[in-house]
Coordinates of C-alpha atoms and ligand atoms in Angstrom, one line a residue:
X1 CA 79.5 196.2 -24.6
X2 CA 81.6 197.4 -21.9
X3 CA 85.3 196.2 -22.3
X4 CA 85.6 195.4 -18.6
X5 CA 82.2 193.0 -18.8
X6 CA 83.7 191.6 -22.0
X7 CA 87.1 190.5 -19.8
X8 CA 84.9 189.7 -16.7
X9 CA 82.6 187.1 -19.5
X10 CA 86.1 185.7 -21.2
X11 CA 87.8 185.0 -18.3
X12 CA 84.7 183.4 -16.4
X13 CA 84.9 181.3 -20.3
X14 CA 88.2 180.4 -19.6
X15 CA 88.5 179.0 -16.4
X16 CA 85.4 176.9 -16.9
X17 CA 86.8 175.8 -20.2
X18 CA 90.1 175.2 -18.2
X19 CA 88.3 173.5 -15.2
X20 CA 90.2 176.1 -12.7
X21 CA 88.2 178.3 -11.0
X22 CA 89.3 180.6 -8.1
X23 CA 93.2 179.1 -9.1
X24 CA 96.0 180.8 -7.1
X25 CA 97.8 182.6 -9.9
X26 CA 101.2 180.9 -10.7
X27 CA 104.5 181.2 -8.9
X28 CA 102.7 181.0 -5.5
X29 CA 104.3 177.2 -5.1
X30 CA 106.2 177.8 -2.7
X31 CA 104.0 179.8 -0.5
X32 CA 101.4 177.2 -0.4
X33 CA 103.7 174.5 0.5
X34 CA 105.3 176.6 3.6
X35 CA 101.7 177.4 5.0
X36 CA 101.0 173.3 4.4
X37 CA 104.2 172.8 6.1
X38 CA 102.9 176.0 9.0
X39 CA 99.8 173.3 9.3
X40 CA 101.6 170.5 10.0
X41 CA 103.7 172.0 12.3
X42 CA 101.0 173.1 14.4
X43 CA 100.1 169.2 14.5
X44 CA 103.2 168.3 15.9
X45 CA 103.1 170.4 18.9
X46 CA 102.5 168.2 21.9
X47 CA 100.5 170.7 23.9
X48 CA 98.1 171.7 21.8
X49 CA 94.4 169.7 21.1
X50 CA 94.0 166.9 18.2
X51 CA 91.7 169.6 16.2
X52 CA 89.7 167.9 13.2
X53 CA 89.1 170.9 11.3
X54 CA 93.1 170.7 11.5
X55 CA 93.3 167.5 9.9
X56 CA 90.4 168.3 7.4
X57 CA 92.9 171.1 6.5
X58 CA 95.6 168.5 5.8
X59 CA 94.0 166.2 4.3
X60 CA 92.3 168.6 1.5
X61 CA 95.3 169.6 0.2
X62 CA 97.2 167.6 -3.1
X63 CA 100.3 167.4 -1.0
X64 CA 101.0 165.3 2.5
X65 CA 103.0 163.5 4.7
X66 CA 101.0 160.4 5.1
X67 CA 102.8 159.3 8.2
X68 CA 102.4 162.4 10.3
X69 CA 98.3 162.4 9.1
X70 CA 97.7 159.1 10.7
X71 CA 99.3 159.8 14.0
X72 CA 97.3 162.7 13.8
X73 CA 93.9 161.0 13.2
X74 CA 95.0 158.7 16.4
X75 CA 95.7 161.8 18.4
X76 CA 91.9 162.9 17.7
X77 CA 90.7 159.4 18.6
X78 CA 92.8 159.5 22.1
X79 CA 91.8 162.8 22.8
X80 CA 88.9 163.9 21.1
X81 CA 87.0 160.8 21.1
X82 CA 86.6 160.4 25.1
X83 CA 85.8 163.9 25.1
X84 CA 82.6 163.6 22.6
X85 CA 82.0 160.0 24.6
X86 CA 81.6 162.2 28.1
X87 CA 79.5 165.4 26.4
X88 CA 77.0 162.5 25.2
X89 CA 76.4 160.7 28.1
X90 CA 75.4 163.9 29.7
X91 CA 71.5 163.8 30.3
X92 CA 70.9 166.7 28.6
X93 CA 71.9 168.0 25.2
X94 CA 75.1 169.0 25.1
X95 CA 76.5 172.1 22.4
X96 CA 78.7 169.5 20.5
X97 CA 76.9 169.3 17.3
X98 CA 80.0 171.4 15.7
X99 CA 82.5 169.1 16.8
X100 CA 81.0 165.8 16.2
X101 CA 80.0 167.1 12.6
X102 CA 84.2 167.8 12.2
X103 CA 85.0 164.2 13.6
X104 CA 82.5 162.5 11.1
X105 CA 84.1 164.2 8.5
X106 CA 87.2 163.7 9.6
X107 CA 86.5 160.0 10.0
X108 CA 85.2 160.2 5.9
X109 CA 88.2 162.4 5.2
X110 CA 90.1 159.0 6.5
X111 CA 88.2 156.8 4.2
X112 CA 87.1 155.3 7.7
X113 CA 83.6 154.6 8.1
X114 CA 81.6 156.6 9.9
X115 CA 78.7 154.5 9.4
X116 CA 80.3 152.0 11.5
X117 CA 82.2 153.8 13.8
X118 CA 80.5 154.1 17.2
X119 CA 80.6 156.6 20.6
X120 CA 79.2 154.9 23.2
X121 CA 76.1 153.6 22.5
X122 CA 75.5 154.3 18.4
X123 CA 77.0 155.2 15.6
X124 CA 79.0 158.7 15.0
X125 CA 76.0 159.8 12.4
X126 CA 73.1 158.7 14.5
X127 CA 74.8 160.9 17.1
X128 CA 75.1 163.4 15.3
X129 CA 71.3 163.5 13.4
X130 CA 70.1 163.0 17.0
X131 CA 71.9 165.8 17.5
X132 CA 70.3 167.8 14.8
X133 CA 67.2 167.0 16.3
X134 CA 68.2 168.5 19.8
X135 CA 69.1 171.4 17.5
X136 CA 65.4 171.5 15.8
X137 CA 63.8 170.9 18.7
X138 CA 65.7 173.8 20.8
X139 CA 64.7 176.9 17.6
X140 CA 61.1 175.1 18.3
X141 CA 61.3 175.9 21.5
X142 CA 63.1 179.2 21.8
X143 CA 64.1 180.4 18.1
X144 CA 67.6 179.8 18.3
X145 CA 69.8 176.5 17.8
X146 CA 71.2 174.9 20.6
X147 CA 74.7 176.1 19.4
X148 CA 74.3 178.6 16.4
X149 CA 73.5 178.7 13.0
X150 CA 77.2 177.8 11.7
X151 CA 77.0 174.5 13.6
X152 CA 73.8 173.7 12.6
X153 CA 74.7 174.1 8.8
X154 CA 77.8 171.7 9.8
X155 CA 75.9 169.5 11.2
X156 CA 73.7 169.8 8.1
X157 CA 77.1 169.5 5.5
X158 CA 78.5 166.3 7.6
X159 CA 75.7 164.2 7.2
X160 CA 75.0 165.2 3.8
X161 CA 78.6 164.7 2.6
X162 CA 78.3 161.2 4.2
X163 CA 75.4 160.4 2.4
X164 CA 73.2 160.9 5.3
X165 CA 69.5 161.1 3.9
X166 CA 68.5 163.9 6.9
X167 CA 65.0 164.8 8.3
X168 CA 63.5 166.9 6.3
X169 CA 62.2 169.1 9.1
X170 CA 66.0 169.7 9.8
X171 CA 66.6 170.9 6.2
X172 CA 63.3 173.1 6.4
X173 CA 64.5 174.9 9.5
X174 CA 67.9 175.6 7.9
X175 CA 65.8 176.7 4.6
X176 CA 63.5 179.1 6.9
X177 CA 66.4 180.6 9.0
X178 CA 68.3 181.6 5.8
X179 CA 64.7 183.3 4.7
X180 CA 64.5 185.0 7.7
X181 CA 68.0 186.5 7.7
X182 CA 68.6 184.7 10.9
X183 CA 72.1 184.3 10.3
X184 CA 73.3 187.6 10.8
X185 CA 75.1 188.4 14.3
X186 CA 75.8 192.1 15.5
X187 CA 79.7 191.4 14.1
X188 CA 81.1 189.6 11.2
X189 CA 80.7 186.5 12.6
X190 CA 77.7 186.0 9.6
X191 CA 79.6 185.5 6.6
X192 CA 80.9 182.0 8.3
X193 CA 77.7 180.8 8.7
X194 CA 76.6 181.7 5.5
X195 CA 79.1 180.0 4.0
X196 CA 78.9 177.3 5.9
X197 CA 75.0 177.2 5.4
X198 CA 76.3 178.0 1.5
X199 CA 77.8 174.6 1.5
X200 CA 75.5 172.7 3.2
X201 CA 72.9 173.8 0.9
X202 CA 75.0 173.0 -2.3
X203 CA 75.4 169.4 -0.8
X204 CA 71.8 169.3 -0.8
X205 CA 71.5 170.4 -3.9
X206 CA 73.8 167.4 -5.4
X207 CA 71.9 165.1 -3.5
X208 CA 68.1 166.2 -4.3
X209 CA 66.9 162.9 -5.2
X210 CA 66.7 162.2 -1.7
X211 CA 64.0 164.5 -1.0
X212 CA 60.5 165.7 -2.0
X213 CA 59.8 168.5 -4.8
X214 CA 59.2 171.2 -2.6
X215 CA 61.8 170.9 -0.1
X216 CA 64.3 170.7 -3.0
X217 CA 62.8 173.6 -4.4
X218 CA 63.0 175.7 -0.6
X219 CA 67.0 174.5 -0.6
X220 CA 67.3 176.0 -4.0
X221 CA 65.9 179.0 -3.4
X222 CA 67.8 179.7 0.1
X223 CA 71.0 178.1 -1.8
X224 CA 70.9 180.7 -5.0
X225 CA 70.2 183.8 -1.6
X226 CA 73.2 182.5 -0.2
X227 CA 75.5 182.5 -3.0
X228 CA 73.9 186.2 -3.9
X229 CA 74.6 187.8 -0.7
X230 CA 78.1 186.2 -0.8
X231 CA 78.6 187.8 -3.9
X232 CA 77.4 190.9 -2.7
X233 CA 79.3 191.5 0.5
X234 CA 82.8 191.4 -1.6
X235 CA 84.5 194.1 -1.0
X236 CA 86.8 195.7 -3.4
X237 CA 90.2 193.6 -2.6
X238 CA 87.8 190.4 -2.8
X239 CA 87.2 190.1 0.6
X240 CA 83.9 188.6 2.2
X241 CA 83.2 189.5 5.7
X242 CA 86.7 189.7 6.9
X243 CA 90.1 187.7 5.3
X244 CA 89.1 185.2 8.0
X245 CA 86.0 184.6 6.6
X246 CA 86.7 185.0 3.2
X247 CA 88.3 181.5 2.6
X248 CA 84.8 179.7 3.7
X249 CA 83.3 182.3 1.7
X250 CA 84.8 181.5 -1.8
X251 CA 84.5 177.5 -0.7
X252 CA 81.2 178.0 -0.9
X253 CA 81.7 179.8 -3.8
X254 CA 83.7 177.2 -5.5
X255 CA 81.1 174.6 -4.4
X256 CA 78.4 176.7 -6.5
X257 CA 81.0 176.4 -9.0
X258 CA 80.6 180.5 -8.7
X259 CA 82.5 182.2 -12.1
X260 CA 86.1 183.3 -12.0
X261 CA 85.7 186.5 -11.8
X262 CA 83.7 186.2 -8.2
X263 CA 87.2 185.1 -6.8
X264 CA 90.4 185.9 -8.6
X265 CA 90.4 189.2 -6.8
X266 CA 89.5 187.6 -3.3
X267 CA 92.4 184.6 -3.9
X268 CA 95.2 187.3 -5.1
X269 CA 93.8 189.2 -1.8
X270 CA 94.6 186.2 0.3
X271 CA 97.7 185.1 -0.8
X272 CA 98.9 188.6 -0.4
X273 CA 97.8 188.3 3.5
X274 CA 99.6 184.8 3.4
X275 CA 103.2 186.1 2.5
X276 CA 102.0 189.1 5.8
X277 CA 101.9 186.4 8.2
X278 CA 98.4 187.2 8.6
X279 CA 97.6 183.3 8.4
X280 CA 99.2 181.8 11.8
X281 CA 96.1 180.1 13.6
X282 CA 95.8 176.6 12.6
X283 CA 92.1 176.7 12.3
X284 CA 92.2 179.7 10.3
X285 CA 94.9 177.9 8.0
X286 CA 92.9 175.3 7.9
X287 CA 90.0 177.0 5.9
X288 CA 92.5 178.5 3.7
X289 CA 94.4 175.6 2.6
X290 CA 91.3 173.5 0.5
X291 CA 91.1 177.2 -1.3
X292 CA 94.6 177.0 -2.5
X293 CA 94.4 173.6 -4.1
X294 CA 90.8 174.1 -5.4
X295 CA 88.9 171.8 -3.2
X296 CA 86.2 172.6 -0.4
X297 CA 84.5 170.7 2.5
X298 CA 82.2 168.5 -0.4
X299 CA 85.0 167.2 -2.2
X300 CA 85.6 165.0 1.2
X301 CA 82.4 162.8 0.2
X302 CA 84.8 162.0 -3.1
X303 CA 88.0 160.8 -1.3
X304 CA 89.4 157.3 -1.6
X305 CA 92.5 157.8 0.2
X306 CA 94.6 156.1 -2.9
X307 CA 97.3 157.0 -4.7
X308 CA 98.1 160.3 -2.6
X309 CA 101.4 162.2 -2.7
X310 CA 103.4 161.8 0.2
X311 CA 106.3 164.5 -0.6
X312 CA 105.2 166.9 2.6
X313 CA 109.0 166.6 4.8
X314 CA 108.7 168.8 7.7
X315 CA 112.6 170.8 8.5
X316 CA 113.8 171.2 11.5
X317 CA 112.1 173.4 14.0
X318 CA 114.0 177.0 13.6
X319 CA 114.5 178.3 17.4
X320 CA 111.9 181.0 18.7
X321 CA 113.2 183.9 19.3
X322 CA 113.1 186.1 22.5
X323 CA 111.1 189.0 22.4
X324 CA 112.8 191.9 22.2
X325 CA 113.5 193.9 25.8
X326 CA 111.6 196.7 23.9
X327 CA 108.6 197.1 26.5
X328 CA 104.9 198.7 24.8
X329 CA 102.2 200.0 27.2
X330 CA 98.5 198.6 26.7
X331 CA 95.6 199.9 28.4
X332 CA 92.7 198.2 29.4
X333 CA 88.9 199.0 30.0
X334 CA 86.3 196.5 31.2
X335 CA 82.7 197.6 30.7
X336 CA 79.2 195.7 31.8
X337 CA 77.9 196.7 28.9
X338 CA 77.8 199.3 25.9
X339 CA 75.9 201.9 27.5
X340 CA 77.3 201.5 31.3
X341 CA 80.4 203.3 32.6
X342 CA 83.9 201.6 33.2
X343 CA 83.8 198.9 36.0
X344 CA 87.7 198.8 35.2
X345 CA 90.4 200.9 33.9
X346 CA 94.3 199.8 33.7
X347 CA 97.6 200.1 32.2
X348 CA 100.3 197.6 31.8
X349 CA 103.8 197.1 30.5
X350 CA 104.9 194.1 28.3
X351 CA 107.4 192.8 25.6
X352 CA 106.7 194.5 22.1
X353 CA 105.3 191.5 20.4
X354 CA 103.4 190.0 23.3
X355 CA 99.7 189.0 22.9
X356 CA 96.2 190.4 24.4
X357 CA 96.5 187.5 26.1
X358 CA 100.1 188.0 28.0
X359 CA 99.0 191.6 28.4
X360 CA 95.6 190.6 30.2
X361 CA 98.2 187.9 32.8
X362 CA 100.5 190.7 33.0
X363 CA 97.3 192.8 34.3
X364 CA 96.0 189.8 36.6
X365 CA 99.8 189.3 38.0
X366 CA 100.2 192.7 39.3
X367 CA 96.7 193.4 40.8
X368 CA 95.5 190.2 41.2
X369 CA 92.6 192.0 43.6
X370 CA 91.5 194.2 40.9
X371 CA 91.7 192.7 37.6
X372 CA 91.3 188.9 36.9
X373 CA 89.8 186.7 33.7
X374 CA 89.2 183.0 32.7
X375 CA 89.5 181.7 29.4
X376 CA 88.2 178.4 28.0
X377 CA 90.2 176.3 24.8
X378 CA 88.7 176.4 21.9
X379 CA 89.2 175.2 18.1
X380 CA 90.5 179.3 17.5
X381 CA 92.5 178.9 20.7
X382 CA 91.5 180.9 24.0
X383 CA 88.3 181.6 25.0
X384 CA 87.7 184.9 27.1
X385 CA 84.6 183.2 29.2
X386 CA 85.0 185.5 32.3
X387 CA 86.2 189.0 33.5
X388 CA 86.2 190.3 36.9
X389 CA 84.5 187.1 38.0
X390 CA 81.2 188.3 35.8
X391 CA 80.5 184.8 33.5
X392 CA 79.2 185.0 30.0
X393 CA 76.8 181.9 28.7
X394 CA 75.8 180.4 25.7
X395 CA 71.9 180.1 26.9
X396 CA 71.7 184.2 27.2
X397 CA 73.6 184.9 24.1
X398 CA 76.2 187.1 26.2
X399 CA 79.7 187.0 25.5
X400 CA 82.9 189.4 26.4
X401 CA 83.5 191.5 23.1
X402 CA 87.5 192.3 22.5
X403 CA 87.2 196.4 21.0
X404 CA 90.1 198.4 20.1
X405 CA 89.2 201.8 21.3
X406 CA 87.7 203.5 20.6
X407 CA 85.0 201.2 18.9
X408 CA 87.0 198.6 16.5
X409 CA 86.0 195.2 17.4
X410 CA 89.0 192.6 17.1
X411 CA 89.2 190.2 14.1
X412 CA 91.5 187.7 16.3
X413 CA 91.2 186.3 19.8
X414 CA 92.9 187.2 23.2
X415 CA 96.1 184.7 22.0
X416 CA 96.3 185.9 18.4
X417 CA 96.3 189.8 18.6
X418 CA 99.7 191.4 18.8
X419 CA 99.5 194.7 20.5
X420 CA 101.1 197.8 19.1
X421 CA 102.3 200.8 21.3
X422 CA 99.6 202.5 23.2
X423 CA 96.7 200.1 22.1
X424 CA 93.5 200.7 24.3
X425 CA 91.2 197.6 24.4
X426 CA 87.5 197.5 25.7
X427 CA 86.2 194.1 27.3
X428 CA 82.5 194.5 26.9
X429 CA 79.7 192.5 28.0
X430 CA 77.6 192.3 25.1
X431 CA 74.4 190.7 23.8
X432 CA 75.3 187.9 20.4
Ligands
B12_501 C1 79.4 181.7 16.5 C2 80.6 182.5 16.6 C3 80.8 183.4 17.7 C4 79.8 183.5 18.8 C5 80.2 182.3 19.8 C6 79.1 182.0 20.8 C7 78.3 180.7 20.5 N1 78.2 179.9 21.5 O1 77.9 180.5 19.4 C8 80.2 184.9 19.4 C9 79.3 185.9 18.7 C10 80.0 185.0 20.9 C11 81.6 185.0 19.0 C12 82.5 185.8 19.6 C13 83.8 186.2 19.1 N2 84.2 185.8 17.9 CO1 83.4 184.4 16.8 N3 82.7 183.1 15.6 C14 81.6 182.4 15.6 C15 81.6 181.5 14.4 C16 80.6 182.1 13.4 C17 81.3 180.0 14.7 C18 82.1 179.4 15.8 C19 81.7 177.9 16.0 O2 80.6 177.6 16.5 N4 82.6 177.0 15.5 C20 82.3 175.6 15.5 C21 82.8 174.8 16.7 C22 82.9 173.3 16.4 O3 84.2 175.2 17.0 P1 84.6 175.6 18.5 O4 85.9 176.2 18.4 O5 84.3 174.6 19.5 O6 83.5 176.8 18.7 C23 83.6 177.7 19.8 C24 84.7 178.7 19.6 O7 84.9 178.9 18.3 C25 84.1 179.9 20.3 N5 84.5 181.1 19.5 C26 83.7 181.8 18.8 N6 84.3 182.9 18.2 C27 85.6 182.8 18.7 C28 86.7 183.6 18.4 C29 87.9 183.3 19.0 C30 89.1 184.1 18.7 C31 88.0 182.2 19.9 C32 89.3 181.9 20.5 C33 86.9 181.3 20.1 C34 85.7 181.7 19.5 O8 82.7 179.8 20.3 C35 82.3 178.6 19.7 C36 81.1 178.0 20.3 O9 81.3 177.8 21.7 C37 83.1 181.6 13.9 C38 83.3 181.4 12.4 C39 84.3 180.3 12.1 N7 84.7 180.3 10.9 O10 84.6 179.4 12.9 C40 83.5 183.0 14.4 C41 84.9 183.4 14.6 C42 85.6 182.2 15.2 N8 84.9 184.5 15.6 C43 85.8 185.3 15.5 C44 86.0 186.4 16.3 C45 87.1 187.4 15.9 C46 85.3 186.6 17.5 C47 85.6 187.6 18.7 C48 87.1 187.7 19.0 C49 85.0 188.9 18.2 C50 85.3 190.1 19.2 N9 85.9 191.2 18.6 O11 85.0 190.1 20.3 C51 84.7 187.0 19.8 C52 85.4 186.2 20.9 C53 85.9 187.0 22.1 C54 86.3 186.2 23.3 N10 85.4 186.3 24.3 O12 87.3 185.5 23.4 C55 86.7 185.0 14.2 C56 88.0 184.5 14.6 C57 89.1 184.8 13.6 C58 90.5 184.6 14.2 N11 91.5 184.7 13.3 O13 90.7 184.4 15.3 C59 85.7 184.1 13.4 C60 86.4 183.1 12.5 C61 84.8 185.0 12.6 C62 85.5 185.9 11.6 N12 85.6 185.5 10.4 O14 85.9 187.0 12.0 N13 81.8 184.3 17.9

């Protein structure tokens, strides 16, 4: 037997034996607590959204600061709440399934009831499985979700975890969409949702008595697909997908209680890219963090909010520094589409350091006749929705694609990318 296989086999041994798979090798403490503390920073800032993936981030981790959790789950009922209420009194389905999904598990995560809790008329769950149904109905109708896959298998995981019996016909379209490979996009957005779908089908799984023979036999078949195509996109530092995929990824992993050796690599990957910096969004943080102290999106249907460590004490705020008078020129291209020619070149000067984002208001600024853009806020932060005055939609699967030239596409939105000297970006109008 090979001696590599043989390591592979008695380390896989151990960790089972040890009941720590996909552990962050020791001496990483400190690390973990500062991007904990990064997380709970981000939920003190005033200006930013109540975000419950956020607090499903905080709450999934072994250390806390209680206090600052519970203003935080009031800051998603003031804010997020009427938001939801307004979306579901629209008359027709709104794409919300994501975000009510986070909020019931965020509710669970509270050890609140969600059975009980209500949006207008119902209950958060019955929302949300009427939801699922707009979802079902829409692939029916045009074979595509409402929203997208990823949401759809959230929807899928929040009910589940809340011990949600769900229609089968719900779990059958998941089960047929993973069949037909119909969660792959043109970019990486597909590990996500197969991870996400990974997860939803594992909580299935646990809860199989629920269900009839066959359909627990499709969501093992589509679950043992997922975990073999997560397995197989690894790259050779771990990854899966991209290192902002990755931490779903190896939840999903951990949920299928994958062996050790199918994510040491990817966690000594991770917590390399931690001590970079390369963790600063809060949502992306907030997929890491259950990773680093062994837990994943299931684990929430376990909680019972007793006996938790409150040690977390945030510092003082350091003060932000000034960007450094050291300017960087960026250049930008806007293009209808892949095949069409420019509709816009330009050039601008900014702060080294600065963002896409200030670079792209920098742009608009100076030539406010030739160059303008609209974003919307999302959970990852800014939105690029419109260029030029020329719209992209959810119901035609178009959206404004961020390329570094000549044919990179970004791994970070408009407000996350730090621009180098001489970076060319594309903005193109593509098809999702
Ligand atoms: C579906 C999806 C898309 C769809 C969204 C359209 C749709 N209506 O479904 C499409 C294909 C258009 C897309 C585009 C992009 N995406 Co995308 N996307 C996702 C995915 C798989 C699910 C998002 C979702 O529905 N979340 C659930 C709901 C509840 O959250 P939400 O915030 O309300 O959702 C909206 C926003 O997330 C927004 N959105 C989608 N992607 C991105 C990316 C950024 C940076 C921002 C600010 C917003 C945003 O669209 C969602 C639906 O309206 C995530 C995976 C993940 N782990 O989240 C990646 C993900 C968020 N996307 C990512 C990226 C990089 C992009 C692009 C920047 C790629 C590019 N080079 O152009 C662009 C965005 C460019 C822009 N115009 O600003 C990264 C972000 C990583 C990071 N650190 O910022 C993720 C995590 C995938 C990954 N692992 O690389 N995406």
């Amino acid at each position: 037997m090979d001696w590599m296989f043989l390591a592979l086999i008695v380390l896989g041994v151990f960790s089972i034996v040890s009941g720590k798979i996909c552990e962050v090798p020791s001496g990483n403490a400190n690390l973990i607590t500062s991007l904990n503390k990064k997380l709970l920073r981000s939920v003190e800032d005033e200006s930013e959204e109540a975000n419950p993936s956020v607090y499903l981030g905080l709450r999934l981790s072994s250390t806390h600061s209680l206090s600052l959790e519970l203003e935080y789950l009031a800051k998603l009922q003031t804010t997020l709440v009427p938001s939801l209420k307004s979306s579901l009194s629209e008359h027709k389905p709104q794409p919300i399934t994501g975000l009510l999904a986070l909020y019931a598990l965020a509710l669970r995560a509270a050890c609140a009831d969600p059975i009980t809790a209500t949006l207008n008329d119902k209950t958060v769950l019955q929302h949300l499985k009427q939801q699922l149904h707009h979802e079902k109905e829409h692939i029916a109708n045009s074979n595509r979700p409402l929203t997208n896959y990823y949401q759809y298998s959230l929807g899928v995981l929040s009910l589940c975890v809340n011990g949600v019996r769900l229609n089968p016909h719900v779990i059958h379209k998941l089960t047929e969409a993973q069949k037909h490979s119909a969660f792959l996009h043109k970019d990486s957005a597909s590990v996500d949702t197969e991870a996400m779908a990974g997860l939803a089908f594992q909580c299935l799984k646990d809860s199989a008595e629920l269900y009839d023979a066959l359909l627990n036999e499709h969501v093992q078949h589509a679950l043992g697909a997922v975990k073999a195509q997560l397995v197989k996109a690894q790259d050779e530092k771990g990854l899966i997908g991209n290192v902002f995929s990755t931490p779903l990824a190896i939840q999903a992993l951990l949920a299928m209680n994958s062996a050790a050796s199918q994510c040491s690599t990817a966690v000594e990957t991770l917590v390399t890219e931690m001590s970079l910096g390369t963790f600063h969004n809060p949502m992306a943080i907030s997929h890491l963090l259950p990773v680093l102290h062994q837990k994943t999106y299931l684990d929430i249907s376990k909680m019972d909010c007793t006996g938790e460590d409150d040690s977390l004490v945030l510092e003082p705020r350091p003060p932000a520094g000034d960007l450094p008078p050291e300017k960087v020129m960026v250049r930008v291209g806007v293009e209808s589409s892949k095949a069409g020619p420019a509709i816009y070149t330009g050039r601008v000067r900014v702060p080294k350091g600065s963002s896409l984002h200030d670079a792209l208001k920098e742009m608009q600024r100076q030539k406010p006749q030739e160059f303008s853009f609209e974003t919307v806020d999302s959970l990852w932060g800014p939105y690029l929705t419109t260029v030029k005055g020329v719209m992209t939609q959810q119901e035609n699967q178009t959206y404004w694609q961020l390329i570094k030239s000549p044919d990179t596409p970004l791994i970070e939105g408009i407000a996350d990318y730090k621009i180098e000297h001489g970076d060319t970006f594309i903005l193109r109008k593509s098809k999702w």
